[in-house]
mmCIF file of C-alpha atoms in Angstrom:
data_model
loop_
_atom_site.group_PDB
_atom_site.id
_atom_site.type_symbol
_atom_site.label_atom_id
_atom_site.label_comp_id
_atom_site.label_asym_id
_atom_site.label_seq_id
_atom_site.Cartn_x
_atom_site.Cartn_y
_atom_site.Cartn_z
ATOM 1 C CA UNK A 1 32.491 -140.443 -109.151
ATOM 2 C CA UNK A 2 31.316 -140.646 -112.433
ATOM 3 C CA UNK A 3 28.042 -140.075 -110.996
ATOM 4 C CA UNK A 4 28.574 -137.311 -109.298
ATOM 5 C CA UNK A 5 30.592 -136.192 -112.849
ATOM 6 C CA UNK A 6 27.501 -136.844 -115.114
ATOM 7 C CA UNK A 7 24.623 -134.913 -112.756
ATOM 8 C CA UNK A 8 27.360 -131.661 -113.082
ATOM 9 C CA UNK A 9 27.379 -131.782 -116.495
ATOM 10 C CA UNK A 10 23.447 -131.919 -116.700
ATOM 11 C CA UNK A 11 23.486 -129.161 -114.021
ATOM 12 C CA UNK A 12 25.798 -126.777 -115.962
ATOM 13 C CA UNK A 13 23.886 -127.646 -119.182
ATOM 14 C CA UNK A 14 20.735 -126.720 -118.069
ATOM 15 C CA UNK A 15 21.524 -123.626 -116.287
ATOM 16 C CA UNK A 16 23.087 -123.021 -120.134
ATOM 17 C CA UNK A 17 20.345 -123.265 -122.088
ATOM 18 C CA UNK A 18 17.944 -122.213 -119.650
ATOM 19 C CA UNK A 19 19.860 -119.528 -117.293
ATOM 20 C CA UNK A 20 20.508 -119.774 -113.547
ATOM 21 C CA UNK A 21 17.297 -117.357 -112.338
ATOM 22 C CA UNK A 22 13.762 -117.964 -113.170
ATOM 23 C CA UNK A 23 12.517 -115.129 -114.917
ATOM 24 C CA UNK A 24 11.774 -113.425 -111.293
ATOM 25 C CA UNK A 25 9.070 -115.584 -110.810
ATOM 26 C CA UNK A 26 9.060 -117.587 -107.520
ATOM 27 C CA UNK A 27 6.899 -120.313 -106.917
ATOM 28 C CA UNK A 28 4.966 -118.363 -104.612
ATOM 29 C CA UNK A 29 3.807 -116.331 -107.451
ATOM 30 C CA UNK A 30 2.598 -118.738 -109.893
ATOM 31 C CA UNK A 31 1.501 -121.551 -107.281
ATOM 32 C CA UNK A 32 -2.195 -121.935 -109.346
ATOM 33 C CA UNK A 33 -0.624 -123.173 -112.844
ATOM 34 C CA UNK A 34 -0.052 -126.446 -113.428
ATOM 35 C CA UNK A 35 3.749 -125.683 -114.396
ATOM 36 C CA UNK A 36 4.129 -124.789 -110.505
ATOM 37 C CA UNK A 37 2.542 -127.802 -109.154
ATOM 38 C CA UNK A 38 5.057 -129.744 -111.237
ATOM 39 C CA UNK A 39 8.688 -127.401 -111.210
ATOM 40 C CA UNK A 40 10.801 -127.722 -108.313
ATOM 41 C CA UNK A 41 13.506 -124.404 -107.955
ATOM 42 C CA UNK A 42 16.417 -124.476 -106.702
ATOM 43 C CA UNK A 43 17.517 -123.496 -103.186
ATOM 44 C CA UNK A 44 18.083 -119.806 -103.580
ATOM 45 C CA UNK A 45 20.746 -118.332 -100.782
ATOM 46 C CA UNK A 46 22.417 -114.689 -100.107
ATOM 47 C CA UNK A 47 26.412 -115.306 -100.271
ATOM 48 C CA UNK A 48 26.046 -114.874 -96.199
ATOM 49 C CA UNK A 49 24.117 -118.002 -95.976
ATOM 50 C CA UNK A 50 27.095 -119.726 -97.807
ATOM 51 C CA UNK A 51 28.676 -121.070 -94.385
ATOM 52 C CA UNK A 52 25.295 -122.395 -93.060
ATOM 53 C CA UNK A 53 25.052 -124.702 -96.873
ATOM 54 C CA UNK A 54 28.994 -126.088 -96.161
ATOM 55 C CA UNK A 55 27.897 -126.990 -92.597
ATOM 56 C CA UNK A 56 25.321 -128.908 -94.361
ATOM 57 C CA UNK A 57 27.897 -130.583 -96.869
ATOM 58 C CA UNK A 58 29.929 -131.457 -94.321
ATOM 59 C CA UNK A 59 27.204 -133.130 -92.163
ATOM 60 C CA UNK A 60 25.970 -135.238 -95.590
ATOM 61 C CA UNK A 61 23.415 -133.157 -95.662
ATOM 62 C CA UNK A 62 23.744 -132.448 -99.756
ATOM 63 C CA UNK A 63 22.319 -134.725 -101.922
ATOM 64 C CA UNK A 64 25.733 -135.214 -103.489
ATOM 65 C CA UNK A 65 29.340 -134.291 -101.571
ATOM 66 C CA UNK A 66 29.600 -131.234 -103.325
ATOM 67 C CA UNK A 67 27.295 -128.441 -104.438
ATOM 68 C CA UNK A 68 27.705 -124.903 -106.671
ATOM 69 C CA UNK A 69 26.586 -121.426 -106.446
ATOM 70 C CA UNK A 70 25.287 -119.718 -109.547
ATOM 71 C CA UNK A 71 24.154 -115.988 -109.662
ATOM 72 C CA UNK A 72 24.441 -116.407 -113.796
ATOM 73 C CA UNK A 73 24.916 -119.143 -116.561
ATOM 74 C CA UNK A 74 28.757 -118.058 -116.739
ATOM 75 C CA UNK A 75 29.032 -117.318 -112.867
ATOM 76 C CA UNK A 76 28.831 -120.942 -110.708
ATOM 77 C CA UNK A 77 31.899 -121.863 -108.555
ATOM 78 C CA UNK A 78 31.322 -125.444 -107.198
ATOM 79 C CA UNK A 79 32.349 -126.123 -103.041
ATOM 80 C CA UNK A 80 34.059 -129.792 -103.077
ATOM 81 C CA UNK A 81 35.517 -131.884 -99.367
ATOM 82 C CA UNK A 82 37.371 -133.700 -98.809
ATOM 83 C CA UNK A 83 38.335 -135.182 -95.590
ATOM 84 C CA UNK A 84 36.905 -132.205 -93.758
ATOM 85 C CA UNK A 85 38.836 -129.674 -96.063
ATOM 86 C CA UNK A 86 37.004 -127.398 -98.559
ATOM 87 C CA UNK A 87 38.324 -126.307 -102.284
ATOM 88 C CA UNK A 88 36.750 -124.380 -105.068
ATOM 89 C CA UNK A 89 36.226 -125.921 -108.804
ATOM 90 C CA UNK A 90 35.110 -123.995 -112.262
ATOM 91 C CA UNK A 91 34.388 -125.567 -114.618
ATOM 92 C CA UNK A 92 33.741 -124.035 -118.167
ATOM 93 C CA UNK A 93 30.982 -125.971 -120.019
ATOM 94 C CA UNK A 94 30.298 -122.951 -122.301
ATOM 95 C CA UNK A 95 32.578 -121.572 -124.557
ATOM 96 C CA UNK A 96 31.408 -118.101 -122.760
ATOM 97 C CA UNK A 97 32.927 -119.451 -119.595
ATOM 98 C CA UNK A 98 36.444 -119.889 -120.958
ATOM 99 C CA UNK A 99 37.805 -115.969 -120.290
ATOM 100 C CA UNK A 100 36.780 -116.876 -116.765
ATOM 101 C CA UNK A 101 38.819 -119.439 -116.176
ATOM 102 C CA UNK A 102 41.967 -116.871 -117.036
ATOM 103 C CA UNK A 103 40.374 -114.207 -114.514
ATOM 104 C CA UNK A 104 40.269 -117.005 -111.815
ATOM 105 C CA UNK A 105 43.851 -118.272 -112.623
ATOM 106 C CA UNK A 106 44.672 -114.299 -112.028
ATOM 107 C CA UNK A 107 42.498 -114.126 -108.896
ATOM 108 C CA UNK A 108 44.093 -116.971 -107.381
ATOM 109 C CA UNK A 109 48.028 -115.900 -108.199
ATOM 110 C CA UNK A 110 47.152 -112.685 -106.625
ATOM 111 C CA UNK A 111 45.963 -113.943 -103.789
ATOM 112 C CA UNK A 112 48.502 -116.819 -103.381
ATOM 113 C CA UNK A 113 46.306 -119.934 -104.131
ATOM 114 C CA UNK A 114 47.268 -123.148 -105.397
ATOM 115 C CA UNK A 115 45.368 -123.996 -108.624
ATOM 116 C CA UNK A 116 45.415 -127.282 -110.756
ATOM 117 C CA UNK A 117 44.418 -127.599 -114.645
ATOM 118 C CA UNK A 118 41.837 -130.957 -114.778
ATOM 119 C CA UNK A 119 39.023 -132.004 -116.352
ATOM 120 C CA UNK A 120 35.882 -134.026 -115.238
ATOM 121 C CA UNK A 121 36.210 -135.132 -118.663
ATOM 122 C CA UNK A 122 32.522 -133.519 -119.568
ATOM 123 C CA UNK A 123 31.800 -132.628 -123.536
ATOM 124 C CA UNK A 124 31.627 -128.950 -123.724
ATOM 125 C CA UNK A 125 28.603 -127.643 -124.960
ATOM 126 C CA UNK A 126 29.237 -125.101 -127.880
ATOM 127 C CA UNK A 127 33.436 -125.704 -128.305
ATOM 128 C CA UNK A 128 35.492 -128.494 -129.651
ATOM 129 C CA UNK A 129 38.963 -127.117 -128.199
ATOM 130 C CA UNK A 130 39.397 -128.853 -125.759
ATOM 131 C CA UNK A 131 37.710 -131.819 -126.289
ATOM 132 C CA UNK A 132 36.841 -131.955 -122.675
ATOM 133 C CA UNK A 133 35.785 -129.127 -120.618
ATOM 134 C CA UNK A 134 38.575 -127.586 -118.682
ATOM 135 C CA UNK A 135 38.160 -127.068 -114.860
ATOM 136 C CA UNK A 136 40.124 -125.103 -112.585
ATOM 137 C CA UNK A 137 40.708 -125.894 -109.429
ATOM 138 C CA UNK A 138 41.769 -123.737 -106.299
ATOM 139 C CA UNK A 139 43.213 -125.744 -103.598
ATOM 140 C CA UNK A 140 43.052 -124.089 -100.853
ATOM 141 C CA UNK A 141 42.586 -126.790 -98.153
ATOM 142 C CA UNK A 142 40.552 -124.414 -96.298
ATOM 143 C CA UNK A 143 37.979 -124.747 -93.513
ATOM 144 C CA UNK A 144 34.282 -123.625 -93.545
ATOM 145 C CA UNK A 145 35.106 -120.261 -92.779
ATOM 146 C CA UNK A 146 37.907 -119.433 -94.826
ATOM 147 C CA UNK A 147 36.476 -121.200 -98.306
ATOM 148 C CA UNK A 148 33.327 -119.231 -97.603
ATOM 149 C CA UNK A 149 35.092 -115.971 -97.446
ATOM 150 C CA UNK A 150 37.262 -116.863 -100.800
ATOM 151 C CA UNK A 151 34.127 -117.928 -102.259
ATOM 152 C CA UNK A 152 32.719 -114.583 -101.791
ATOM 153 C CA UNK A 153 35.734 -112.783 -102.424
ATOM 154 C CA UNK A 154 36.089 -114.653 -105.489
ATOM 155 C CA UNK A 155 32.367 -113.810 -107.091
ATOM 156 C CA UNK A 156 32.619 -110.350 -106.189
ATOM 157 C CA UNK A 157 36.055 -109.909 -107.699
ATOM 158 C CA UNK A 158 35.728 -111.986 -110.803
ATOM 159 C CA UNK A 159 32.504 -111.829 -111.877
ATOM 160 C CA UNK A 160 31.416 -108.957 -110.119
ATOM 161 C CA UNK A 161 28.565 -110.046 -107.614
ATOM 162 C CA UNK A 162 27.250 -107.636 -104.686
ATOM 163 C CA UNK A 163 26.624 -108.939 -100.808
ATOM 164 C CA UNK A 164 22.601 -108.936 -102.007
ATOM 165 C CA UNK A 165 23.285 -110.727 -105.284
ATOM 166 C CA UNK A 166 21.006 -113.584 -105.115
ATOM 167 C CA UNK A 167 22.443 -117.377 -105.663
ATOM 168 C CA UNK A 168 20.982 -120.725 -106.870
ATOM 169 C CA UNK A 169 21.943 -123.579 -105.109
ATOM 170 C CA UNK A 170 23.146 -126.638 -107.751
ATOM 171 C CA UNK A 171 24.331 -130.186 -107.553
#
């Protein structure tokens, strides 16, 4: 677990510093420099593809049992099983992340969602209160289906995503 706890933390951290997208370049486009030969992106998917990447999670298919969608730096919700049954983690890294984790507490009363306070006890990157990143979780014990549909609820409500917004694919 600790793991799993560690490769978020460098995952969120570098999406900080270095921002979820790519600067619109694909590796199709810059395949002849040597950067390109030695960069590997991340799996980019339209929030209708979400159900096919749980499918995979749930077959093992992920390199780790959970993965996150990021459209931005501040907007990457992370899919976590367990026993079959999907929830929905943020976790706020970056001391620009923090309002979100009120607008997702909202989100979630409105729409009747369990949520629990916890931390994965990572160092946040650019605030000392906490002393450990906060995470909020929504526990909605949902199948493939439904968690898909709250996550895209959920990033077109909070942080204002579009059905063609493109997202990154992150352990």
């Amino acid at each position: 677990m600790t793991r799993i706890l560690n490769c978020i933390v460098i995952a969120v951290s570098a999406l900080g510093f270095a921002g979820c997208g790519n600067g619109g370049q694909r590796e199709a486009d810059r395949s002849g420099t040597p950067e390109a030969q030695q960069m590997q992106y991340a799996e980019q998917i339209s929030i209708d593809e979400l159900p096919d990447a749980l499918r995979r999670l749930k077959e093992g298919q992920m390199e780790f049992g959970f993965f996150g969608i990021c459209s931005s730096p501040v907007a990457c919700i992370y899919f976590m099983q367990e026993d079959g049954r999907f929830y929905i983690d943020y976790e706020a890294i970056g001391s620009d992340q923090l309002p979100y984790i009120d607008k997702i507490r909202r989100y979630a009363e409105e729409q009747g969602y369990r949520v629990v306070d916890t931390t994965y006890g990572n160092t946040p990157i650019d605030f000392d209160n906490p002393a450990q990143a906060p995470v909020l979780g929504l526990r909605i014990d949902a199948d493939i289906d439904c968690i898909a549909k709250v996550g895209k609820q959920l990033m077109q409500t909070v942080f204002h995503n579009s059905d063609t917004t493109p997202y990154e694919i992150v352990p």
